[in-house]
Rosetta silent file (secondary structure, phi, psi, omega in degrees, C-alpha in Angstrom):
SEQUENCE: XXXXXXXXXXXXXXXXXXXXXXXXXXXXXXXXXXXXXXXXXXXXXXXXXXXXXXXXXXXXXXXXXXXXXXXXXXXXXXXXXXXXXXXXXXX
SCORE:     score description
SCORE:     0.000 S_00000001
   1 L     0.000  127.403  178.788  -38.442   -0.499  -27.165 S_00000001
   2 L   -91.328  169.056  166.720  -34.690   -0.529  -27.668 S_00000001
   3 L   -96.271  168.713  176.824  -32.180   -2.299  -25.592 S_00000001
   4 L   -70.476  -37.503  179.611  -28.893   -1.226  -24.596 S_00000001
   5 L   -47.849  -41.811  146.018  -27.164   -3.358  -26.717 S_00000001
   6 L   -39.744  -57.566 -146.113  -28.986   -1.697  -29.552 S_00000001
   7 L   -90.709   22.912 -154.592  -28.538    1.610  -28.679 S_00000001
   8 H   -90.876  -36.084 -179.284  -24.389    0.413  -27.948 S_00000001
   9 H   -66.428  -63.511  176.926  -22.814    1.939  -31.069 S_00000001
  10 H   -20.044  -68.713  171.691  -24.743    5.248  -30.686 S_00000001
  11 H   -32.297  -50.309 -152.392  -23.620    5.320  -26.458 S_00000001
  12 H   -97.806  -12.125  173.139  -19.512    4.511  -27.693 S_00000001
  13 H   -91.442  -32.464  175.659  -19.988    7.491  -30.299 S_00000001
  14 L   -83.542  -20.917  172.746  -21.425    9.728  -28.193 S_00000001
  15 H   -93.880  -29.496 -166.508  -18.536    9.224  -25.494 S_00000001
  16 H   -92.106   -6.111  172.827  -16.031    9.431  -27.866 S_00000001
  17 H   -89.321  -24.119  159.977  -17.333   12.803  -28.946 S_00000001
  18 H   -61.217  -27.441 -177.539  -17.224   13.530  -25.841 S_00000001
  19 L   -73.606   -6.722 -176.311  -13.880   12.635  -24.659 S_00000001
  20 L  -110.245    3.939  147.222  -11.719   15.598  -26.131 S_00000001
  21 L   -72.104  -28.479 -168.834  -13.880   17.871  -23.814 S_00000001
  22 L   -94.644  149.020 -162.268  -12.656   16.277  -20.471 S_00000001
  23 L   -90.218   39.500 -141.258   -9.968   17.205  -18.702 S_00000001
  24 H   -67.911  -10.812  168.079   -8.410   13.249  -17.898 S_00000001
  25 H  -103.502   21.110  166.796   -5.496   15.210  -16.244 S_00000001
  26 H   -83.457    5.044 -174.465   -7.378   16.202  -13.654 S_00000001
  27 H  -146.529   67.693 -177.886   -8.133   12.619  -12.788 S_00000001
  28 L   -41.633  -57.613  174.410   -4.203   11.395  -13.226 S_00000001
  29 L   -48.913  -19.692  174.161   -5.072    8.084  -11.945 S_00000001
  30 L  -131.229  137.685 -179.455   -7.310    7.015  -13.954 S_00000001
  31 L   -91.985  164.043 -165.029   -7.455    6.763  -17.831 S_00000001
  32 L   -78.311   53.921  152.914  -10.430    7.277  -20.380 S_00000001
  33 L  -124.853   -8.901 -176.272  -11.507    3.087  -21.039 S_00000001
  34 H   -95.049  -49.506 -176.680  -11.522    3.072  -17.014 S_00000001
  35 H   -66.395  -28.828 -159.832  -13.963    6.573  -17.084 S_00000001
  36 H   -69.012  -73.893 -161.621  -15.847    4.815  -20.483 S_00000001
  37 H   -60.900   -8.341 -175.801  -16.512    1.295  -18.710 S_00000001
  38 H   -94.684  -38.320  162.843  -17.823    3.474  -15.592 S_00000001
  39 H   -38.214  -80.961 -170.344  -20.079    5.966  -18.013 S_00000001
  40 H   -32.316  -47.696 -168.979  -21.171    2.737  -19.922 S_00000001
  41 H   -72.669  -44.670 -170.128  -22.077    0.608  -16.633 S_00000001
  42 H   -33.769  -81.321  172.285  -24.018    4.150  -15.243 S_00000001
  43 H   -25.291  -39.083  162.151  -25.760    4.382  -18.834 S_00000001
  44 H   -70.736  -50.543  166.670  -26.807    0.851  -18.294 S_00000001
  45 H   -73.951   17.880 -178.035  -27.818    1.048  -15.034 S_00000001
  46 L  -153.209   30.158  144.347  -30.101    3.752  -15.921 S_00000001
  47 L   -16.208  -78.467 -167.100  -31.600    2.262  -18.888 S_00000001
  48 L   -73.441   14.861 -177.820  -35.044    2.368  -18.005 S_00000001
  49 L   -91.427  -49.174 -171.387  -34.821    5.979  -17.206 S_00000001
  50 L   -62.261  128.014 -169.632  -34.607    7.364  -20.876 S_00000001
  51 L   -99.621   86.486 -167.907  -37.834    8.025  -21.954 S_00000001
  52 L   -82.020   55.022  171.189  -37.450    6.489  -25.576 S_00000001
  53 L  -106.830  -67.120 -128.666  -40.575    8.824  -27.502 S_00000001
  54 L   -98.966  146.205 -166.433  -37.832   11.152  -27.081 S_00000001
  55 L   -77.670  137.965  145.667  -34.495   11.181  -29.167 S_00000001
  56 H    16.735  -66.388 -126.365  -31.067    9.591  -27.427 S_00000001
  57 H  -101.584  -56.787  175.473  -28.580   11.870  -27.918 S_00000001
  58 H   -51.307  -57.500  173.952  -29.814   14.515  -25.145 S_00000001
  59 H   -66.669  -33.438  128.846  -30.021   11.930  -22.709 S_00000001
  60 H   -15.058  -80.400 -146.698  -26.613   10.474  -23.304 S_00000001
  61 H   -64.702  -14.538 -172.138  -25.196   13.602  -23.478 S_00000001
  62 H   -84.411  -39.668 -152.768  -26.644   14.923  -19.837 S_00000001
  63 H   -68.138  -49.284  148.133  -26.378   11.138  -18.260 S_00000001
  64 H    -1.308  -92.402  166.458  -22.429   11.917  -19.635 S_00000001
  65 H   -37.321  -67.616 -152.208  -21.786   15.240  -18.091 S_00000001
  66 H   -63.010  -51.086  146.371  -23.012   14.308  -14.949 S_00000001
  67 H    -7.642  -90.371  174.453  -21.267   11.121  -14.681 S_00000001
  68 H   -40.188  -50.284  163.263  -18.040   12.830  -15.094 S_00000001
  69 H   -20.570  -47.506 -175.967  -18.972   15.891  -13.171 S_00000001
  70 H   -61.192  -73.742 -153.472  -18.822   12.866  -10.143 S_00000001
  71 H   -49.993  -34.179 -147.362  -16.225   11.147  -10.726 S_00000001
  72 H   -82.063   -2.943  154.986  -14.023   14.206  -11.110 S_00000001
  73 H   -70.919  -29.408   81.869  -15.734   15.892   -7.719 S_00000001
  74 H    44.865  -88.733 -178.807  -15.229   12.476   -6.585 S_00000001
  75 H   -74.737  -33.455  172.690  -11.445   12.895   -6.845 S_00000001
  76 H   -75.545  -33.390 -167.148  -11.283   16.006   -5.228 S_00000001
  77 H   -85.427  -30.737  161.525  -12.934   15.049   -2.026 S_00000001
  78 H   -83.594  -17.900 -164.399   -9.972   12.086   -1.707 S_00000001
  79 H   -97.397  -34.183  152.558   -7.516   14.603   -2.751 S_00000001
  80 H   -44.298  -63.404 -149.702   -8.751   17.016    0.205 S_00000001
  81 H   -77.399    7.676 -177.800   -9.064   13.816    2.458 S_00000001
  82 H  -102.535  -39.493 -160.758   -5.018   12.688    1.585 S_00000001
  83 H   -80.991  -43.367 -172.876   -4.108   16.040    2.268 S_00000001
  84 H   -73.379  -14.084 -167.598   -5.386   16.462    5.566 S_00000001
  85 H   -62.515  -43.434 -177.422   -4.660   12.905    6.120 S_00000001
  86 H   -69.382  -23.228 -166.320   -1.011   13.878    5.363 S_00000001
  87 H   -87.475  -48.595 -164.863   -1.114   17.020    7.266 S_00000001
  88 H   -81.611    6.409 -177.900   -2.123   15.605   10.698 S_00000001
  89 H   -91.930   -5.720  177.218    0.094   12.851   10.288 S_00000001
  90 H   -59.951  -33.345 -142.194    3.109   15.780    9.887 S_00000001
  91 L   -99.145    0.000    0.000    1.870   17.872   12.532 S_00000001
């Protein structure tokens, strides 16, 4: 059974292949070692999920996606909730 700590270079290779797909200026506020350390803590906390018979790389890459998928869905739901925030304080 690996650990994370094992499996740490693999995780930081696999994000970094990842990183020239995402779209970081949709989420101006924050930069990619602040999305990495939040992937990384996810990926930790959902160790024991990866069913290790099975190779890495798949599970990384969905446990990835989705991760981002949040945060940057996430961002949009405060960026709705500033706008209206802004609107009724106008109106």
């Amino acid at each position: 059974m690996y650990s994370f700590e094992e499996k740490l270079p693999e995780i930081e290779a696999a994000l970094e292949r990842k990183r020239s797909k995402w779209d970081l200026d949709a989420l101006a506020y924050i930069d990619y070692d602040d999305i990495k350390q939040i992937i990384m803590c996810h990926i930790h906390k959902k160790w024991s999920l990866w069913d290790q018979s099975k190779p890495i790389e798949p599970w990384l890459s969905r446990v990835v996606s989705n991760q981002f998928k949040n945060l940057l869905r996430n961002h949009y739901h405060l960026m709705v909730l500033s706008f209206l925030i802004l609107f009724l304080l106008i109106s």
